[in-house]
mmCIF file of C-alpha atoms in Angstrom:
data_model
loop_
_atom_site.group_PDB
_atom_site.id
_atom_site.type_symbol
_atom_site.label_atom_id
_atom_site.label_comp_id
_atom_site.label_asym_id
_atom_site.label_seq_id
_atom_site.Cartn_x
_atom_site.Cartn_y
_atom_site.Cartn_z
ATOM 1 C CA MET B 1 0.037 0.060 0.001
ATOM 2 C CA ALA B 2 1.516 3.399 -0.999
ATOM 3 C CA ASN B 3 0.238 6.786 0.351
ATOM 4 C CA ILE B 4 -0.573 9.963 -1.815
ATOM 5 C CA VAL B 5 0.805 12.587 0.572
ATOM 6 C CA ALA B 6 0.514 16.508 0.217
ATOM 7 C CA PRO B 7 3.778 18.258 -0.146
ATOM 8 C CA ALA B 8 5.197 19.167 3.351
ATOM 9 C CA GLU B 9 4.735 22.889 2.774
ATOM 10 C CA HIS B 10 2.734 24.987 -0.085
ATOM 11 C CA GLU B 11 2.935 28.320 -0.772
ATOM 12 C CA GLY B 12 -0.064 30.421 0.169
ATOM 13 C CA THR B 13 -2.416 30.776 2.806
ATOM 14 C CA LYS B 14 -4.242 27.551 2.241
ATOM 15 C CA ALA B 15 -4.415 24.710 0.363
ATOM 16 C CA VAL B 16 -7.533 22.979 -1.120
ATOM 17 C CA LEU B 17 -7.937 19.541 -2.838
ATOM 18 C CA LYS B 18 -9.493 21.101 -6.168
ATOM 19 C CA THR B 19 -10.025 17.735 -8.258
ATOM 20 C CA TRP B 20 -9.367 14.218 -8.435
ATOM 21 C CA LEU B 21 -8.175 13.245 -11.602
ATOM 22 C CA LYS B 22 -8.765 9.475 -11.047
ATOM 23 C CA LYS B 23 -11.323 7.673 -9.639
ATOM 24 C CA ARG B 24 -11.354 5.243 -6.640
ATOM 25 C CA GLY B 25 -10.997 1.731 -8.374
ATOM 26 C CA GLU B 26 -9.000 3.147 -11.520
ATOM 27 C CA PRO B 27 -5.812 1.736 -12.260
ATOM 28 C CA VAL B 28 -2.858 4.345 -12.144
ATOM 29 C CA ARG B 29 1.057 4.272 -12.828
ATOM 30 C CA ILE B 30 3.769 5.964 -11.062
ATOM 31 C CA ASN B 31 4.232 9.329 -11.412
ATOM 32 C CA ASP B 32 0.959 9.819 -13.112
ATOM 33 C CA PRO B 33 -0.960 12.920 -11.721
ATOM 34 C CA VAL B 34 -3.959 11.719 -9.698
ATOM 35 C CA LEU B 35 -5.235 14.975 -8.237
ATOM 36 C CA GLU B 36 -4.715 18.763 -8.140
ATOM 37 C CA LEU B 37 -4.359 21.081 -5.251
ATOM 38 C CA GLU B 38 -4.966 24.731 -5.236
ATOM 39 C CA THR B 39 -3.578 27.708 -3.198
ATOM 40 C CA ASP B 40 -4.429 31.290 -3.879
ATOM 41 C CA LYS B 41 -1.062 31.261 -5.358
ATOM 42 C CA VAL B 42 -0.860 28.148 -7.790
ATOM 43 C CA ALA B 43 -2.271 24.717 -8.520
ATOM 44 C CA VAL B 44 -0.405 21.839 -8.410
ATOM 45 C CA GLU B 45 -0.837 18.384 -9.604
ATOM 46 C CA ILE B 46 0.254 15.493 -7.376
ATOM 47 C CA ALA B 47 1.481 12.353 -8.828
ATOM 48 C CA ALA B 48 1.012 8.534 -8.039
ATOM 49 C CA THR B 49 3.707 7.225 -5.903
ATOM 50 C CA ALA B 50 3.487 3.536 -7.369
ATOM 51 C CA ASP B 51 1.913 1.598 -9.506
ATOM 52 C CA GLY B 52 -1.398 -0.093 -8.746
ATOM 53 C CA VAL B 53 -5.038 1.181 -8.471
ATOM 54 C CA LEU B 54 -6.418 4.103 -6.519
ATOM 55 C CA SER B 55 -8.278 2.256 -3.642
ATOM 56 C CA GLU B 56 -8.597 4.821 -1.207
ATOM 57 C CA ILE B 57 -9.580 8.658 -1.436
ATOM 58 C CA LEU B 58 -9.226 9.897 1.920
ATOM 59 C CA ILE B 59 -10.043 13.737 1.211
ATOM 60 C CA GLU B 60 -12.786 14.875 -0.523
ATOM 61 C CA GLU B 61 -12.694 17.586 -3.380
ATOM 62 C CA GLY B 62 -13.054 21.267 -1.935
ATOM 63 C CA ALA B 63 -11.686 20.153 1.707
ATOM 64 C CA ASP B 64 -9.038 22.073 2.965
ATOM 65 C CA VAL B 65 -5.381 20.174 3.138
ATOM 66 C CA GLU B 66 -2.697 20.652 5.598
ATOM 67 C CA PRO B 67 0.953 20.099 4.841
ATOM 68 C CA GLY B 68 1.933 16.304 4.877
ATOM 69 C CA THR B 69 -1.777 15.447 4.960
ATOM 70 C CA VAL B 70 -2.489 11.506 3.493
ATOM 71 C CA LEU B 71 -4.809 12.289 0.418
ATOM 72 C CA GLY B 72 -5.419 8.936 -0.515
ATOM 73 C CA ARG B 73 -3.903 5.206 -1.125
ATOM 74 C CA ILE B 74 -2.946 3.392 -3.908
ATOM 75 C CA SER B 75 -2.970 -0.794 -3.926
ATOM 76 C CA GLU B 76 -0.674 -2.604 -5.626
ATOM 77 C CA SER B 77 -2.329 -5.840 -4.279
ATOM 78 C CA VAL B 78 -5.515 -4.790 -6.131
ATOM 79 C CA ALA B 79 -3.692 -4.473 -9.288
ATOM 80 C CA LYS B 80 -2.907 -8.100 -8.764
ATOM 81 C CA GLY B 81 -5.891 -9.470 -8.255
ATOM 82 C CA GLY B 82 -5.904 -9.250 -4.731
ATOM 83 C CA PRO B 83 -8.576 -8.251 -2.245
ATOM 84 C CA GLN B 84 -10.551 -4.910 -2.430
ATOM 85 C CA PRO B 85 -9.349 -2.655 0.604
ATOM 86 C CA ALA B 86 -12.033 -1.506 3.223
ATOM 87 C CA ARG B 87 -13.658 1.469 2.093
ATOM 88 C CA THR B 88 -12.628 4.749 4.428
ATOM 89 C CA ALA B 89 -15.085 7.801 4.248
ATOM 90 C CA PRO B 90 -13.217 10.818 2.940
ATOM 91 C CA ILE B 91 -13.285 13.765 4.789
ATOM 92 C CA LYS B 92 -15.740 16.327 3.259
ATOM 93 C CA ALA B 93 -15.269 20.028 3.055
ATOM 94 C CA SER B 94 -17.015 21.767 5.830
ATOM 95 C CA ALA B 95 -19.969 23.975 5.184
ATOM 96 C CA ALA B 96 -22.154 25.556 7.632
ATOM 97 C CA PRO B 97 -25.735 25.931 6.836
ATOM 98 C CA PRO B 98 -27.306 29.145 7.360
ATOM 99 C CA ARG B 99 -29.942 29.336 10.394
ATOM 100 C CA THR B 100 -33.145 29.696 9.604
ATOM 101 C CA ALA B 101 -36.409 29.832 11.860
ATOM 102 C CA ASP B 102 -38.100 26.940 13.557
ATOM 103 C CA THR B 103 -41.636 27.252 11.431
ATOM 104 C CA SER B 104 -43.402 24.744 13.751
ATOM 105 C CA ALA B 105 -44.994 27.408 16.284
ATOM 106 C CA LEU B 106 -44.977 30.951 15.042
ATOM 107 C CA PRO B 107 -46.906 33.661 16.814
ATOM 108 C CA PRO B 108 -50.007 35.194 14.678
ATOM 109 C CA GLY B 109 -48.486 38.498 14.357
ATOM 110 C CA ILE B 110 -44.997 36.973 13.166
ATOM 111 C CA ARG B 111 -47.140 34.962 10.605
ATOM 112 C CA LYS B 112 -48.883 38.084 9.390
ATOM 113 C CA LEU B 113 -45.642 39.958 9.058
ATOM 114 C CA LEU B 114 -44.286 37.411 6.665
ATOM 115 C CA GLU B 115 -47.667 37.317 4.726
ATOM 116 C CA GLU B 116 -47.364 41.143 4.207
ATOM 117 C CA HIS B 117 -43.892 41.258 2.800
ATOM 118 C CA GLY B 118 -44.419 37.678 0.921
ATOM 119 C CA LEU B 119 -41.844 35.774 2.922
ATOM 120 C CA ASN B 120 -41.560 32.488 4.246
ATOM 121 C CA ALA B 121 -40.272 31.803 7.547
ATOM 122 C CA SER B 122 -37.323 29.566 6.222
ATOM 123 C CA ASP B 123 -36.478 32.554 3.676
ATOM 124 C CA VAL B 124 -35.560 34.639 6.718
ATOM 125 C CA PRO B 125 -31.770 34.287 8.387
ATOM 126 C CA VAL B 126 -32.367 34.610 12.257
ATOM 127 C CA SER B 127 -30.333 36.971 14.485
ATOM 128 C CA GLY B 128 -31.253 35.398 17.962
ATOM 129 C CA ALA B 129 -32.867 32.557 19.423
ATOM 130 C CA ARG B 130 -36.276 32.883 17.567
ATOM 131 C CA LEU B 131 -37.455 34.418 14.570
ATOM 132 C CA SER B 132 -38.201 38.414 15.455
ATOM 133 C CA ARG B 133 -40.015 41.367 13.778
ATOM 134 C CA GLU B 134 -36.645 42.908 13.169
ATOM 135 C CA ASP B 135 -35.568 39.924 11.383
ATOM 136 C CA ILE B 136 -38.234 40.096 8.913
ATOM 137 C CA LEU B 137 -37.989 43.569 8.508
ATOM 138 C CA ALA B 138 -34.379 43.360 7.840
ATOM 139 C CA GLU B 139 -34.700 41.074 5.013
ATOM 140 C CA ALA B 140 -37.512 42.448 3.570
ATOM 141 C CA GLU B 141 -35.194 45.718 3.232
ATOM 142 C CA ARG B 142 -32.149 43.850 1.915
ATOM 143 C CA ARG B 143 -34.730 42.083 -0.794
ATOM 144 C CA ALA B 144 -35.753 45.794 -1.608
ATOM 145 C CA LYS B 145 -32.190 47.089 -2.250
ATOM 146 C CA THR B 146 -31.319 43.777 -4.345
ATOM 147 C CA PRO B 147 -32.139 44.354 -8.306
ATOM 148 C CA THR B 148 -34.915 41.357 -8.945
ATOM 149 C CA ALA B 149 -33.456 41.282 -12.874
ATOM 150 C CA GLY B 150 -30.198 42.070 -14.716
ATOM 151 C CA VAL B 151 -27.937 40.100 -11.871
ATOM 152 C CA THR B 152 -25.120 37.586 -12.855
ATOM 153 C CA ARG B 153 -24.152 35.812 -9.676
ATOM 154 C CA VAL B 154 -20.681 34.185 -10.158
ATOM 155 C CA PRO B 155 -19.811 31.841 -7.359
ATOM 156 C CA HIS B 156 -16.583 31.862 -5.693
ATOM 157 C CA ASP B 157 -13.824 29.729 -6.897
ATOM 158 C CA SER B 158 -11.246 28.234 -4.511
ATOM 159 C CA MET B 159 -8.548 30.455 -6.047
ATOM 160 C CA ARG B 160 -10.665 33.603 -5.532
ATOM 161 C CA LYS B 161 -11.475 32.534 -1.769
ATOM 162 C CA ARG B 162 -7.603 32.012 -1.190
ATOM 163 C CA ILE B 163 -6.832 35.513 -2.460
ATOM 164 C CA ALA B 164 -9.496 37.263 -0.571
ATOM 165 C CA GLU B 165 -8.241 35.665 2.360
ATOM 166 C CA HIS B 166 -4.598 36.271 1.649
ATOM 167 C CA LEU B 167 -5.138 39.726 1.106
ATOM 168 C CA SER B 168 -7.200 40.523 4.006
ATOM 169 C CA ARG B 169 -5.035 38.741 6.179
ATOM 170 C CA SER B 170 -2.028 41.254 4.665
ATOM 171 C CA VAL B 171 -4.173 44.391 5.467
ATOM 172 C CA GLN B 172 -4.755 43.325 8.956
ATOM 173 C CA ALA B 173 -0.973 42.302 9.837
ATOM 174 C CA ALA B 174 0.917 45.259 8.265
ATOM 175 C CA PRO B 175 0.675 49.006 8.510
ATOM 176 C CA HIS B 176 0.836 49.801 4.695
ATOM 177 C CA VAL B 177 2.162 52.974 3.438
ATOM 178 C CA THR B 178 3.193 53.890 0.031
ATOM 179 C CA ALA B 179 5.452 56.565 -1.514
ATOM 180 C CA VAL B 180 5.364 57.486 -5.238
ATOM 181 C CA PHE B 181 8.154 58.655 -7.727
ATOM 182 C CA GLU B 182 8.136 59.391 -11.115
ATOM 183 C CA ALA B 183 10.435 57.550 -13.782
ATOM 184 C CA ASP B 184 11.757 58.406 -17.178
ATOM 185 C CA PHE B 185 11.955 55.407 -19.590
ATOM 186 C CA THR B 186 14.005 57.052 -22.366
ATOM 187 C CA ALA B 187 17.165 55.079 -21.332
ATOM 188 C CA ILE B 188 15.474 51.788 -21.201
ATOM 189 C CA ALA B 189 13.493 52.394 -24.064
ATOM 190 C CA ALA B 190 16.386 52.948 -26.382
ATOM 191 C CA HIS B 191 18.070 49.983 -25.194
ATOM 192 C CA ARG B 192 15.093 47.622 -25.440
ATOM 193 C CA GLY B 193 14.798 49.107 -29.312
ATOM 194 C CA ALA B 194 18.147 48.226 -30.045
ATOM 195 C CA ASN B 195 18.432 44.922 -28.371
ATOM 196 C CA LYS B 196 14.636 43.311 -28.519
ATOM 197 C CA ALA B 197 15.375 41.382 -31.422
ATOM 198 C CA SER B 198 18.347 39.738 -30.337
ATOM 199 C CA PHE B 199 16.873 38.885 -27.183
ATOM 200 C CA ALA B 200 13.849 37.162 -28.974
ATOM 201 C CA GLY B 201 16.705 35.145 -30.285
ATOM 202 C CA HIS B 202 17.088 33.580 -27.174
ATOM 203 C CA ASN B 203 13.473 32.722 -26.449
ATOM 204 C CA ALA B 204 13.532 36.209 -24.297
ATOM 205 C CA ASN B 205 10.792 38.701 -24.589
ATOM 206 C CA LEU B 206 12.553 41.890 -23.824
ATOM 207 C CA THR B 207 9.880 43.589 -21.638
ATOM 208 C CA PHE B 208 10.019 46.823 -19.503
ATOM 209 C CA THR B 209 9.472 44.428 -16.356
ATOM 210 C CA ALA B 210 12.807 42.757 -17.091
ATOM 211 C CA TYR B 211 14.496 45.980 -16.745
ATOM 212 C CA CYS B 212 12.254 46.802 -13.258
ATOM 213 C CA ILE B 213 13.418 43.338 -11.961
ATOM 214 C CA ALA B 214 17.172 44.338 -13.011
ATOM 215 C CA ALA B 215 16.520 47.821 -11.177
ATOM 216 C CA SER B 216 14.996 46.459 -8.231
ATOM 217 C CA VAL B 217 17.955 44.158 -7.533
ATOM 218 C CA ALA B 218 20.239 47.454 -7.675
ATOM 219 C CA ALA B 219 17.757 49.400 -5.360
ATOM 220 C CA MET B 220 18.176 46.684 -2.604
ATOM 221 C CA LYS B 221 21.645 47.770 -2.243
ATOM 222 C CA ALA B 222 20.252 51.446 -0.773
ATOM 223 C CA ALA B 223 17.779 49.974 1.216
ATOM 224 C CA PRO B 224 18.312 46.208 2.160
ATOM 225 C CA ALA B 225 15.279 45.909 4.721
ATOM 226 C CA VAL B 226 13.186 46.113 1.567
ATOM 227 C CA ASN B 227 14.126 42.469 0.962
ATOM 228 C CA GLY B 228 13.184 41.640 4.368
ATOM 229 C CA ARG B 229 10.615 40.155 6.752
ATOM 230 C CA TRP B 230 9.067 40.958 10.097
ATOM 231 C CA PHE B 231 9.041 38.604 13.065
ATOM 232 C CA ASP B 232 7.967 39.536 16.530
ATOM 233 C CA ASP B 233 11.267 39.444 17.787
ATOM 234 C CA ARG B 234 13.578 40.371 14.793
ATOM 235 C CA ILE B 235 13.609 41.329 11.513
ATOM 236 C CA GLU B 236 15.134 39.020 8.792
ATOM 237 C CA ILE B 237 17.045 40.682 5.772
ATOM 238 C CA TYR B 238 17.767 38.253 3.069
ATOM 239 C CA ASP B 239 20.930 38.187 1.054
ATOM 240 C CA ASP B 240 19.127 36.157 -2.098
ATOM 241 C CA ILE B 241 16.577 38.656 -3.902
ATOM 242 C CA ASN B 242 13.733 36.467 -4.853
ATOM 243 C CA ILE B 243 11.414 38.484 -7.012
ATOM 244 C CA GLY B 244 7.627 37.713 -7.669
ATOM 245 C CA ILE B 245 6.031 38.910 -10.601
ATOM 246 C CA GLY B 246 2.052 39.581 -10.314
ATOM 247 C CA THR B 247 0.548 38.004 -13.195
ATOM 248 C CA ALA B 248 -3.038 37.815 -14.259
ATOM 249 C CA LEU B 249 -5.077 35.314 -15.245
ATOM 250 C CA GLY B 250 -7.879 37.095 -16.804
ATOM 251 C CA ASP B 251 -11.259 36.108 -14.744
ATOM 252 C CA LYS B 252 -9.525 33.494 -12.638
ATOM 253 C CA GLY B 253 -7.618 36.124 -10.700
ATOM 254 C CA LEU B 254 -3.866 36.285 -10.366
ATOM 255 C CA ILE B 255 -0.346 34.503 -9.715
ATOM 256 C CA VAL B 256 2.810 35.373 -8.304
ATOM 257 C CA PRO B 257 5.592 33.280 -10.214
ATOM 258 C CA VAL B 258 9.036 34.003 -8.702
ATOM 259 C CA ILE B 259 12.555 34.939 -10.400
ATOM 260 C CA HIS B 260 14.830 33.281 -7.648
ATOM 261 C CA ARG B 261 18.428 34.598 -6.828
ATOM 262 C CA ALA B 262 17.731 37.568 -9.368
ATOM 263 C CA GLN B 263 21.030 39.504 -8.006
ATOM 264 C CA THR B 264 23.052 36.729 -9.903
ATOM 265 C CA LEU B 265 21.137 37.246 -12.973
ATOM 266 C CA SER B 266 21.922 39.194 -16.209
ATOM 267 C CA LEU B 267 19.083 41.103 -17.914
ATOM 268 C CA LEU B 268 19.218 38.189 -20.738
ATOM 269 C CA ASP B 269 18.625 35.836 -17.755
ATOM 270 C CA ILE B 270 15.949 37.527 -16.220
ATOM 271 C CA ALA B 271 14.258 38.097 -19.471
ATOM 272 C CA LYS B 272 14.475 34.404 -20.327
ATOM 273 C CA GLN B 273 13.112 33.419 -16.871
ATOM 274 C CA LEU B 274 10.344 35.906 -17.286
ATOM 275 C CA THR B 275 8.972 34.718 -20.784
ATOM 276 C CA ASP B 276 9.309 31.190 -19.119
ATOM 277 C CA LEU B 277 7.254 31.812 -16.226
ATOM 278 C CA THR B 278 4.857 34.342 -17.538
ATOM 279 C CA GLU B 279 3.975 31.698 -20.361
ATOM 280 C CA ARG B 280 3.360 28.666 -18.123
ATOM 281 C CA ALA B 281 1.604 30.779 -15.462
ATOM 282 C CA ARG B 282 -1.058 31.635 -18.072
ATOM 283 C CA ALA B 283 -1.009 28.058 -19.130
ATOM 284 C CA GLY B 284 -1.657 26.782 -15.915
ATOM 285 C CA LYS B 285 1.744 24.951 -15.841
ATOM 286 C CA LEU B 286 3.548 25.993 -13.147
ATOM 287 C CA ALA B 287 5.153 24.039 -10.395
ATOM 288 C CA GLN B 288 4.947 24.393 -6.879
ATOM 289 C CA ALA B 289 8.764 25.530 -6.588
ATOM 290 C CA ASP B 290 7.870 28.460 -9.256
ATOM 291 C CA VAL B 291 5.993 30.424 -6.674
ATOM 292 C CA GLN B 292 7.798 29.719 -3.556
ATOM 293 C CA GLY B 293 10.345 31.895 -1.804
ATOM 294 C CA GLY B 294 9.592 35.157 -2.868
ATOM 295 C CA THR B 295 11.231 37.866 -0.666
ATOM 296 C CA PHE B 296 10.047 40.870 -2.849
ATOM 297 C CA SER B 297 7.146 41.440 -5.521
ATOM 298 C CA ILE B 298 6.383 43.679 -8.413
ATOM 299 C CA SER B 299 2.812 44.410 -9.514
ATOM 300 C CA ASN B 300 2.847 45.901 -13.111
ATOM 301 C CA HIS B 301 -0.429 47.239 -12.950
ATOM 302 C CA GLY B 302 0.138 50.115 -15.751
ATOM 303 C CA VAL B 303 -0.539 47.016 -18.471
ATOM 304 C CA SER B 304 -4.173 47.248 -17.743
ATOM 305 C CA GLY B 305 -4.121 51.175 -17.942
ATOM 306 C CA SER B 306 -3.832 52.385 -14.421
ATOM 307 C CA LEU B 307 -1.428 55.404 -13.502
ATOM 308 C CA ILE B 308 -1.372 55.023 -9.763
ATOM 309 C CA ALA B 309 -2.543 52.193 -7.531
ATOM 310 C CA ALA B 310 -2.211 52.634 -3.745
ATOM 311 C CA PRO B 311 -1.540 51.024 -1.807
ATOM 312 C CA ILE B 312 -0.982 47.955 -3.729
ATOM 313 C CA ILE B 313 -1.179 45.054 -0.937
ATOM 314 C CA ILE B 314 1.890 43.590 0.073
ATOM 315 C CA ASN B 315 2.220 39.763 -0.701
ATOM 316 C CA GLN B 316 2.812 38.705 2.862
ATOM 317 C CA PRO B 317 5.216 37.675 4.648
ATOM 318 C CA GLN B 318 7.207 40.213 2.457
ATOM 319 C CA SER B 319 7.822 43.798 3.506
ATOM 320 C CA ALA B 320 7.188 45.541 0.618
ATOM 321 C CA ILE B 321 5.815 45.830 -3.138
ATOM 322 C CA LEU B 322 6.468 47.653 -6.149
ATOM 323 C CA GLY B 323 4.012 49.105 -8.179
ATOM 324 C CA ILE B 324 4.394 50.275 -11.901
ATOM 325 C CA GLY B 325 2.224 52.235 -13.411
ATOM 326 C CA LYS B 326 1.199 52.907 -17.165
ATOM 327 C CA LEU B 327 3.900 54.052 -19.163
ATOM 328 C CA GLU B 328 2.622 57.192 -21.364
ATOM 329 C CA LYS B 329 4.570 60.266 -23.167
ATOM 330 C CA ARG B 330 4.319 63.270 -20.669
ATOM 331 C CA ALA B 331 5.639 66.595 -21.208
ATOM 332 C CA VAL B 332 8.521 67.205 -18.619
ATOM 333 C CA VAL B 333 11.059 69.943 -18.227
ATOM 334 C CA ARG B 334 14.780 68.874 -18.712
ATOM 335 C CA ASN B 335 17.496 71.788 -18.355
ATOM 336 C CA ASP B 336 14.947 74.293 -18.119
ATOM 337 C CA MET B 337 13.320 73.030 -21.522
ATOM 338 C CA ILE B 338 10.029 71.350 -22.191
ATOM 339 C CA GLU B 339 10.440 67.983 -23.677
ATOM 340 C CA ILE B 340 7.935 64.896 -24.521
ATOM 341 C CA ARG B 341 9.354 61.720 -22.455
ATOM 342 C CA PRO B 342 8.028 58.121 -21.844
ATOM 343 C CA MET B 343 7.295 58.569 -18.179
ATOM 344 C CA ALA B 344 5.763 56.041 -15.388
ATOM 345 C CA TYR B 345 4.621 56.859 -11.874
ATOM 346 C CA VAL B 346 6.398 53.863 -9.783
ATOM 347 C CA SER B 347 5.324 53.028 -6.153
ATOM 348 C CA LEU B 348 6.725 51.334 -3.293
ATOM 349 C CA THR B 349 4.202 50.052 -0.681
ATOM 350 C CA ILE B 350 5.975 48.925 2.404
ATOM 351 C CA ASP B 351 5.157 47.474 6.104
ATOM 352 C CA HIS B 352 6.125 50.318 8.338
ATOM 353 C CA ARG B 353 6.929 47.872 11.003
ATOM 354 C CA VAL B 354 10.042 46.960 9.047
ATOM 355 C CA ILE B 355 10.898 49.986 6.575
ATOM 356 C CA ASP B 356 10.846 53.739 7.556
ATOM 357 C CA ALA B 357 10.304 56.482 5.020
ATOM 358 C CA PHE B 358 13.929 57.284 4.585
ATOM 359 C CA GLN B 359 14.554 54.042 3.373
ATOM 360 C CA THR B 360 11.780 53.802 1.017
ATOM 361 C CA ASN B 361 12.718 57.166 -0.836
ATOM 362 C CA ALA B 362 16.332 55.790 -0.727
ATOM 363 C CA TRP B 363 15.314 52.517 -2.509
ATOM 364 C CA LEU B 364 13.036 54.555 -4.923
ATOM 365 C CA THR B 365 15.619 57.020 -5.812
ATOM 366 C CA ARG B 366 17.985 54.359 -6.585
ATOM 367 C CA PHE B 367 15.464 52.557 -8.549
ATOM 368 C CA VAL B 368 14.504 55.415 -10.831
ATOM 369 C CA GLU B 369 18.272 56.329 -11.312
ATOM 370 C CA THR B 370 19.236 52.819 -12.245
ATOM 371 C CA LEU B 371 16.169 52.977 -14.822
ATOM 372 C CA GLU B 372 17.104 56.570 -16.185
ATOM 373 C CA ASN B 373 20.800 55.922 -16.420
ATOM 374 C CA TRP B 374 20.752 52.592 -18.212
ATOM 375 C CA PRO B 375 22.772 50.843 -18.847
ATOM 376 C CA VAL B 376 24.452 50.960 -15.490
ATOM 377 C CA ASP B 377 26.474 48.356 -13.594
ATOM 378 C CA THR B 378 23.848 46.679 -11.520
#
């Protein structure tokens, strides 16, 4: 008997068993995907650990999964004609039903009020021990404010729920402060124009985000704590700069693949990894390792049109996130002359427990200087 076990750790607030790819009693081969786990950051396929038959499913679809949990079992004896194993009831996803009124004995006044508002007792959420006039009036008011037509209701999927939990937890945990600078993209636009074709020959799409990753590495030298993390008794500042890139998945939300040890990478290496991660993220092919270990994040919200977004919620347990606004031509003053330059607002949202205003502005100053004086020794 071989166990199918959840990874010892996962990236994200919580893992949920999204789908069993095999049914109980179906044959499996070692390394075949048998189920899919999902967090707010990534969906991960879990493979069979042996040849045989999926004999037990211990965790039901939709249930939360703790690291190291046994999810199911593969029986090799079944594949060889051995006896069927005993059925084990799977753990089900918990869902508390809403409280509704006891309709067995309602006072005449309550029954009349329900009739006046066209409600059944079972339609009304109960706030106390029994159905009250206030409960009925509150439900009637709620329905009066809710449109009865032209509404599309979209149930939350597990990824949307995990994203909501993760972002809410971040806002509650960290005091967010945002600083905004303006960056001139003239130098990197010229460099990109001269090198985009040659990078494409190496399967690398040379985007402005690649330059922003490189400039972020340079900026860490001015304020290393931006690459740190808060603990109750200390702050840890990391040598490796692992930069997560927020990647939109359309209506499915977003995911944050990570470029690890960015401080060791050339611009070409960054562009190649960024191209690969973005393509696999949008195809749903990221591995768990691709979204783990981030120490800093970038949100390029300008690609969808926004000039400034503040605060951009920090990707916990990190301490800062960079926002890149829409790149557009604007009139600026250079040497007492008005010129048209490609400009963008860049913001750094920080956890004020870890980073102060001086460090925030020092980081952004170095970041902007790196972009505006490209190429530089980063």
